[in-house]
mmCIF file of C-alpha atoms in Angstrom:
data_model
loop_
_atom_site.group_PDB
_atom_site.id
_atom_site.type_symbol
_atom_site.label_atom_id
_atom_site.label_comp_id
_atom_site.label_asym_id
_atom_site.label_seq_id
_atom_site.Cartn_x
_atom_site.Cartn_y
_atom_site.Cartn_z
ATOM 1 C CA MET A 12 92.484 -17.513 -43.490
ATOM 2 C CA ASN A 13 91.518 -14.000 -43.625
ATOM 3 C CA HIS A 14 93.885 -11.816 -41.996
ATOM 4 C CA SER A 15 92.382 -8.509 -43.236
ATOM 5 C CA LEU A 16 89.797 -8.586 -40.385
ATOM 6 C CA PRO A 17 91.323 -8.406 -37.198
ATOM 7 C CA SER A 18 93.328 -5.293 -38.912
ATOM 8 C CA LYS A 19 90.153 -3.548 -39.230
ATOM 9 C CA LEU A 20 89.033 -4.279 -35.350
ATOM 10 C CA ILE A 21 91.948 -2.810 -34.271
ATOM 11 C CA ILE A 22 91.983 0.486 -36.364
ATOM 12 C CA LYS A 23 88.675 0.655 -35.161
ATOM 13 C CA ARG A 24 89.447 0.572 -31.435
ATOM 14 C CA SER A 25 92.218 2.905 -31.346
ATOM 15 C CA LEU A 26 90.458 5.592 -33.448
ATOM 16 C CA PRO A 27 88.541 7.035 -30.204
ATOM 17 C CA VAL A 28 92.017 7.098 -28.384
ATOM 18 C CA VAL A 29 93.539 9.273 -31.315
ATOM 19 C CA ILE A 30 90.843 11.285 -31.264
ATOM 20 C CA LEU A 31 90.829 12.034 -27.480
ATOM 21 C CA LEU A 32 94.819 12.673 -28.018
ATOM 22 C CA LEU A 33 94.174 15.225 -30.672
ATOM 23 C CA VAL A 34 91.355 17.206 -28.841
ATOM 24 C CA SER A 35 93.736 17.191 -25.536
ATOM 25 C CA VAL A 36 96.456 18.788 -27.372
ATOM 26 C CA PHE A 37 93.926 21.035 -28.798
ATOM 27 C CA THR A 38 92.650 21.978 -25.664
ATOM 28 C CA LEU A 39 95.798 22.295 -23.856
ATOM 29 C CA THR A 40 96.985 24.540 -26.913
ATOM 30 C CA SER A 41 94.045 26.988 -26.896
ATOM 31 C CA CYS A 42 94.108 27.176 -22.932
ATOM 32 C CA SER A 43 97.609 28.443 -23.084
ATOM 33 C CA LYS A 44 97.646 32.114 -21.933
ATOM 34 C CA ALA A 45 99.583 34.589 -23.758
ATOM 35 C CA PRO A 46 102.642 36.618 -21.805
ATOM 36 C CA SER A 47 100.291 39.541 -22.017
ATOM 37 C CA SER A 48 97.889 38.116 -19.730
ATOM 38 C CA ILE A 49 100.139 38.654 -16.503
ATOM 39 C CA ASN A 50 99.738 42.236 -16.789
ATOM 40 C CA ASN A 51 95.729 41.802 -17.441
ATOM 41 C CA THR A 52 95.710 40.075 -14.584
ATOM 42 C CA TYR A 53 97.734 42.124 -12.502
ATOM 43 C CA ILE A 54 95.560 45.176 -12.922
ATOM 44 C CA THR A 55 92.044 43.035 -12.996
ATOM 45 C CA ARG A 56 93.174 41.965 -9.364
ATOM 46 C CA LEU A 57 94.202 45.401 -8.263
ATOM 47 C CA SER A 58 90.904 46.977 -9.139
ATOM 48 C CA ASP A 59 89.031 44.570 -7.820
ATOM 49 C CA THR A 60 90.856 44.787 -4.587
ATOM 50 C CA LEU A 61 90.113 48.773 -4.744
ATOM 51 C CA ASN A 62 86.717 48.159 -5.889
ATOM 52 C CA THR A 63 87.594 50.831 -8.982
ATOM 53 C CA SER A 64 87.541 50.362 -12.716
ATOM 54 C CA PRO A 65 90.792 49.717 -14.202
ATOM 55 C CA ILE A 66 92.046 51.935 -17.022
ATOM 56 C CA THR A 67 91.739 50.518 -20.454
ATOM 57 C CA PRO A 68 95.263 49.964 -22.592
ATOM 58 C CA VAL A 69 95.357 52.023 -25.619
ATOM 59 C CA VAL A 70 94.160 50.153 -28.754
ATOM 60 C CA LEU A 71 97.504 49.699 -30.728
ATOM 61 C CA GLU A 72 97.338 51.594 -34.289
ATOM 62 C CA GLN A 73 99.048 50.534 -37.749
ATOM 63 C CA LEU A 74 102.394 51.692 -38.070
ATOM 64 C CA LYS A 75 102.899 54.110 -40.890
ATOM 65 C CA LEU A 76 105.642 53.565 -43.122
ATOM 66 C CA THR A 77 107.602 56.173 -45.150
ATOM 67 C CA ARG A 78 107.379 54.810 -48.797
ATOM 68 C CA PRO A 79 110.515 55.320 -51.063
ATOM 69 C CA SER A 80 110.317 57.876 -53.575
ATOM 70 C CA VAL A 81 110.208 56.608 -57.234
ATOM 71 C CA LEU A 82 112.976 56.880 -59.341
ATOM 72 C CA SER A 83 113.282 58.294 -62.566
ATOM 73 C CA GLU A 84 114.225 55.897 -65.526
ATOM 74 C CA SER A 85 117.332 55.703 -66.779
ATOM 75 C CA LYS A 86 117.976 57.513 -70.061
ATOM 76 C CA ILE A 87 121.062 55.408 -70.748
ATOM 77 C CA THR A 88 120.498 52.989 -73.695
ATOM 78 C CA LEU A 89 122.599 50.668 -75.504
ATOM 79 C CA SER A 90 122.115 50.136 -79.645
ATOM 80 C CA ILE A 91 122.246 46.202 -80.632
ATOM 81 C CA VAL A 92 125.768 46.899 -82.091
ATOM 82 C CA GLU A 93 126.931 48.165 -78.727
ATOM 83 C CA PHE A 94 125.124 45.231 -76.722
ATOM 84 C CA ALA A 95 127.156 42.835 -78.590
ATOM 85 C CA GLY A 96 130.258 44.482 -78.005
ATOM 86 C CA LEU A 97 129.366 43.371 -74.136
ATOM 87 C CA THR A 98 129.875 39.615 -74.932
ATOM 88 C CA ARG A 99 133.256 39.121 -73.716
ATOM 89 C CA CYS A 100 132.858 40.400 -70.658
ATOM 90 C CA ARG A 101 129.168 38.808 -70.347
ATOM 91 C CA LEU A 102 127.551 41.953 -68.909
ATOM 92 C CA ASN A 103 125.100 41.471 -71.823
ATOM 93 C CA VAL A 104 123.724 38.541 -70.243
ATOM 94 C CA LEU A 105 123.000 40.021 -67.535
ATOM 95 C CA ILE A 106 121.124 43.105 -68.880
ATOM 96 C CA SER A 107 119.393 40.463 -71.111
ATOM 97 C CA GLU A 108 117.955 38.897 -67.889
ATOM 98 C CA HIS A 109 117.075 41.995 -66.277
ATOM 99 C CA ASN A 110 115.405 43.170 -69.436
ATOM 100 C CA ASN A 111 113.109 40.272 -70.193
ATOM 101 C CA GLN A 112 109.671 39.494 -68.666
ATOM 102 C CA LEU A 113 111.009 37.868 -65.673
ATOM 103 C CA GLY A 114 113.101 41.096 -64.840
ATOM 104 C CA LYS A 115 110.264 43.419 -65.190
ATOM 105 C CA THR A 116 108.284 41.266 -62.570
ATOM 106 C CA ALA A 117 111.268 40.980 -60.415
ATOM 107 C CA THR A 118 110.782 41.344 -56.379
ATOM 108 C CA ALA A 119 112.321 44.446 -54.799
ATOM 109 C CA ALA A 120 115.157 41.938 -53.599
ATOM 110 C CA SER A 121 116.016 41.088 -56.869
ATOM 111 C CA GLN A 122 116.319 44.511 -58.162
ATOM 112 C CA LEU A 123 118.526 45.148 -55.823
ATOM 113 C CA LYS A 124 120.748 42.134 -56.403
ATOM 114 C CA TYR A 125 120.756 43.440 -60.169
ATOM 115 C CA GLN A 126 122.011 46.648 -59.382
ATOM 116 C CA ILE A 127 124.512 44.966 -57.230
ATOM 117 C CA ASN A 128 125.602 42.525 -59.703
ATOM 118 C CA PHE A 129 125.807 45.318 -62.477
ATOM 119 C CA ILE A 130 128.366 47.419 -60.129
ATOM 120 C CA GLN A 131 130.295 44.257 -59.781
ATOM 121 C CA SER A 132 130.319 43.160 -63.054
ATOM 122 C CA ALA A 133 130.891 46.727 -64.767
ATOM 123 C CA ASP A 134 134.635 46.788 -63.592
ATOM 124 C CA ASN A 135 135.391 43.747 -65.617
ATOM 125 C CA CYS A 136 133.707 44.712 -68.463
ATOM 126 C CA LEU A 137 135.253 47.964 -68.561
ATOM 127 C CA ASN A 138 138.746 46.394 -68.562
ATOM 128 C CA THR A 139 137.827 44.913 -71.785
ATOM 129 C CA LEU A 140 136.665 47.872 -73.228
ATOM 130 C CA ASP A 141 138.254 51.126 -75.299
ATOM 131 C CA ASP A 142 137.812 53.867 -72.832
ATOM 132 C CA ASN A 143 137.691 56.289 -75.820
ATOM 133 C CA THR A 144 134.447 54.670 -77.158
ATOM 134 C CA ALA A 145 130.758 55.481 -76.593
ATOM 135 C CA ILE A 146 130.076 51.956 -75.199
ATOM 136 C CA TYR A 147 132.788 52.995 -72.375
ATOM 137 C CA SER A 148 131.016 56.014 -71.314
ATOM 138 C CA LYS A 149 127.775 54.370 -71.047
ATOM 139 C CA ILE A 150 128.804 51.686 -69.205
ATOM 140 C CA SER A 151 130.588 53.677 -66.769
ATOM 141 C CA ASP A 152 127.971 56.615 -66.411
ATOM 142 C CA ALA A 153 125.632 53.207 -65.589
ATOM 143 C CA LYS A 154 127.647 51.948 -62.834
ATOM 144 C CA LYS A 155 127.822 55.344 -61.430
ATOM 145 C CA GLN A 156 124.076 55.774 -61.437
ATOM 146 C CA LYS A 157 123.590 52.687 -59.911
ATOM 147 C CA GLN A 158 126.303 53.331 -57.222
ATOM 148 C CA ALA A 159 124.488 56.426 -56.245
ATOM 149 C CA HIS A 160 120.762 54.938 -56.143
ATOM 150 C CA LEU A 161 121.800 51.923 -54.269
ATOM 151 C CA MET A 162 120.696 52.878 -50.992
ATOM 152 C CA HIS A 163 117.250 53.761 -52.648
ATOM 153 C CA TYR A 164 116.921 50.294 -53.841
ATOM 154 C CA PHE A 165 117.829 48.979 -50.182
ATOM 155 C CA ASN A 166 115.430 51.123 -48.640
ATOM 156 C CA THR A 167 112.656 49.963 -51.157
ATOM 157 C CA MET A 168 113.116 46.039 -50.199
ATOM 158 C CA LEU A 169 112.884 47.001 -46.741
ATOM 159 C CA PHE A 170 109.333 48.597 -47.809
ATOM 160 C CA LYS A 171 108.036 46.006 -50.073
ATOM 161 C CA GLU A 172 109.503 42.952 -49.177
ATOM 162 C CA PRO A 173 106.884 40.816 -47.082
ATOM 163 C CA GLU A 174 109.748 39.260 -44.794
ATOM 164 C CA LEU A 175 110.623 42.654 -43.523
ATOM 165 C CA ASN A 176 107.286 44.624 -44.378
ATOM 166 C CA ARG A 177 105.114 42.567 -42.061
ATOM 167 C CA THR A 178 107.410 43.214 -39.243
ATOM 168 C CA TRP A 179 105.410 46.349 -38.316
ATOM 169 C CA LEU A 180 101.867 44.672 -38.981
ATOM 170 C CA LEU A 181 99.483 44.338 -36.289
ATOM 171 C CA THR A 182 99.249 40.284 -35.556
ATOM 172 C CA SER A 183 97.561 38.437 -32.597
ATOM 173 C CA ASN A 184 100.801 36.298 -32.280
ATOM 174 C CA GLU A 185 102.619 37.393 -28.932
ATOM 175 C CA LEU A 186 106.099 36.284 -28.561
ATOM 176 C CA SER A 187 106.491 33.181 -26.291
ATOM 177 C CA MET A 188 108.418 32.449 -23.099
ATOM 178 C CA GLN A 189 110.389 30.535 -25.204
ATOM 179 C CA PRO A 190 110.381 31.637 -28.917
ATOM 180 C CA ALA A 191 111.703 29.582 -31.585
ATOM 181 C CA GLY A 192 113.829 31.491 -34.745
ATOM 182 C CA TYR A 193 115.651 33.813 -32.127
ATOM 183 C CA SER A 194 119.226 33.283 -33.212
ATOM 184 C CA ASP A 195 118.440 32.808 -37.161
ATOM 185 C CA THR A 196 116.589 36.150 -37.124
ATOM 186 C CA VAL A 197 119.584 37.754 -35.584
ATOM 187 C CA GLU A 198 121.667 36.172 -38.241
ATOM 188 C CA ALA A 199 119.522 37.282 -40.887
ATOM 189 C CA LEU A 200 119.116 40.615 -39.775
ATOM 190 C CA THR A 201 122.806 41.044 -38.935
ATOM 191 C CA GLN A 202 123.484 40.051 -42.661
ATOM 192 C CA LEU A 203 121.129 42.831 -43.875
ATOM 193 C CA VAL A 204 122.956 45.244 -41.472
ATOM 194 C CA THR A 205 126.165 44.492 -43.175
ATOM 195 C CA ILE A 206 124.673 44.656 -46.560
ATOM 196 C CA LYS A 207 123.780 48.063 -45.854
ATOM 197 C CA LYS A 208 127.251 49.014 -44.195
ATOM 198 C CA GLN A 209 128.899 48.120 -47.481
ATOM 199 C CA ILE A 210 126.347 50.124 -49.709
ATOM 200 C CA LYS A 211 127.351 53.311 -47.162
ATOM 201 C CA SER A 212 130.942 52.727 -47.325
ATOM 202 C CA GLN A 213 130.720 52.000 -50.945
ATOM 203 C CA GLN A 214 132.022 48.630 -50.476
ATOM 204 C CA PHE A 215 130.235 47.521 -53.563
ATOM 205 C CA SER A 216 132.660 44.532 -54.751
ATOM 206 C CA GLN A 217 132.370 43.078 -50.969
ATOM 207 C CA VAL A 218 128.655 42.600 -50.940
ATOM 208 C CA ASN A 219 127.290 38.987 -51.328
ATOM 209 C CA THR A 220 124.210 39.157 -52.743
ATOM 210 C CA ASP A 221 123.293 35.620 -51.869
ATOM 211 C CA SER A 222 123.120 36.292 -48.350
ATOM 212 C CA LEU A 223 120.398 38.913 -49.263
ATOM 213 C CA PHE A 224 117.605 36.294 -49.784
ATOM 214 C CA ASN A 225 118.986 33.576 -47.392
ATOM 215 C CA ALA A 226 118.447 36.361 -45.131
ATOM 216 C CA LEU A 227 114.875 36.744 -46.039
ATOM 217 C CA GLU A 228 114.391 32.968 -46.461
ATOM 218 C CA GLN A 229 115.128 32.758 -42.794
ATOM 219 C CA LEU A 230 112.923 35.817 -41.375
ATOM 220 C CA ASN A 231 109.994 33.969 -43.468
ATOM 221 C CA LYS A 232 110.379 31.078 -41.787
ATOM 222 C CA TYR A 233 110.146 32.135 -38.038
ATOM 223 C CA ARG A 234 108.683 35.145 -38.372
ATOM 224 C CA PHE A 235 110.102 36.171 -35.006
ATOM 225 C CA ASN A 236 110.828 40.037 -35.657
ATOM 226 C CA GLN A 237 107.192 40.625 -35.830
ATOM 227 C CA ALA A 238 105.860 38.702 -32.989
ATOM 228 C CA LEU A 239 109.014 40.764 -31.347
ATOM 229 C CA ILE A 240 107.314 44.462 -32.163
ATOM 230 C CA GLN A 241 104.156 43.088 -31.607
ATOM 231 C CA SER A 242 105.068 41.975 -27.807
ATOM 232 C CA ALA A 243 106.797 44.860 -27.186
ATOM 233 C CA ARG A 244 104.313 47.554 -28.366
ATOM 234 C CA GLN A 245 101.918 45.202 -26.176
ATOM 235 C CA GLN A 246 103.961 45.530 -23.266
ATOM 236 C CA ILE A 247 104.541 49.268 -23.372
ATOM 237 C CA ALA A 248 100.956 49.949 -23.624
ATOM 238 C CA LEU A 249 100.067 47.629 -20.622
ATOM 239 C CA ASN A 250 102.567 49.333 -18.727
ATOM 240 C CA ASN A 251 101.365 52.912 -19.206
ATOM 241 C CA SER A 252 97.902 51.768 -18.494
ATOM 242 C CA ALA A 253 98.886 50.399 -15.319
ATOM 243 C CA THR A 254 101.110 53.064 -14.394
ATOM 244 C CA GLN A 255 98.299 55.569 -15.168
ATOM 245 C CA PHE A 256 96.174 53.535 -12.854
ATOM 246 C CA VAL A 257 98.142 53.654 -10.063
ATOM 247 C CA LYS A 258 98.628 57.314 -9.964
ATOM 248 C CA THR A 259 95.245 57.220 -9.363
ATOM 249 C CA ILE A 260 94.801 55.149 -6.246
ATOM 250 C CA SER A 261 95.687 57.261 -2.835
ATOM 251 C CA PHE A 262 97.739 55.020 -0.397
ATOM 252 C CA GLY A 263 96.585 57.533 2.250
ATOM 253 C CA ASP A 264 93.385 56.472 2.306
ATOM 254 C CA LEU A 265 94.577 52.732 1.750
ATOM 255 C CA CYS A 266 96.797 52.860 4.440
ATOM 256 C CA PRO A 267 96.147 56.057 7.124
ATOM 257 C CA THR A 268 98.890 56.582 9.764
ATOM 258 C CA GLY A 269 99.045 54.371 12.835
ATOM 259 C CA LYS A 270 96.259 51.773 11.116
ATOM 260 C CA ASN A 271 96.795 48.454 9.085
ATOM 261 C CA LYS A 272 94.195 47.597 6.272
ATOM 262 C CA LYS A 273 93.636 44.582 4.566
ATOM 263 C CA GLU A 274 93.821 46.237 1.371
ATOM 264 C CA ALA A 275 97.184 47.261 2.044
ATOM 265 C CA LYS A 276 98.266 44.085 2.651
ATOM 266 C CA ILE A 277 97.122 42.711 -0.807
ATOM 267 C CA ILE A 278 98.210 45.313 -2.807
ATOM 268 C CA THR A 279 101.863 44.931 -1.086
#
């Protein structure tokens, strides 16, 4: 007996049901109103009641970010012999990884991580070197230089990394009434703030570079911060336009003393 035919018939009969379900989900999703629609509905009903034209909200413009200045390249160089002398503290491995092709194409976050790792490894390395040697002075000077410029690398990460840069970019996405990713975003931003505080207070040994990429991963997963900034800016623009519109209304004309008008009841 051939059992394949009934299976095919069942599939063919169930396809229209599946398609209807997909269309229904798509329709419900596409018909859901954005949070800002409440503001627009209020202004529209108010203007219709007063037979006036509403004030159009100001169109949001792209925010202009301040680009970090460019640092001059370090003039501290190591000879092959000096570089080989770092084998005991393994700082040579960190430097090699940074100077290969992968290091040259590293992201801003990876650059920041390298600077922090170098500073954290430098102390252990200096303990293995003679403080009267040239290599000791070079590693010490490089460490101080990186410490002085570490906040610059942090700010460059804020400007260049897409997970942080897109926060200020315009988007069509508004924050929903039950947004996903709130707690994860707060945790990610808390980690970044902690790193910034540790850098400013020169607590370099306490910085956890692994939390840096963990924070970026969470921000990229939910993109909650971009929707939050977009919604806040949108609501401010709508509130400002509504305020300007209400200021043009003469309540004395709508509701003269001793009289009752339907328009005043509707507005109330």
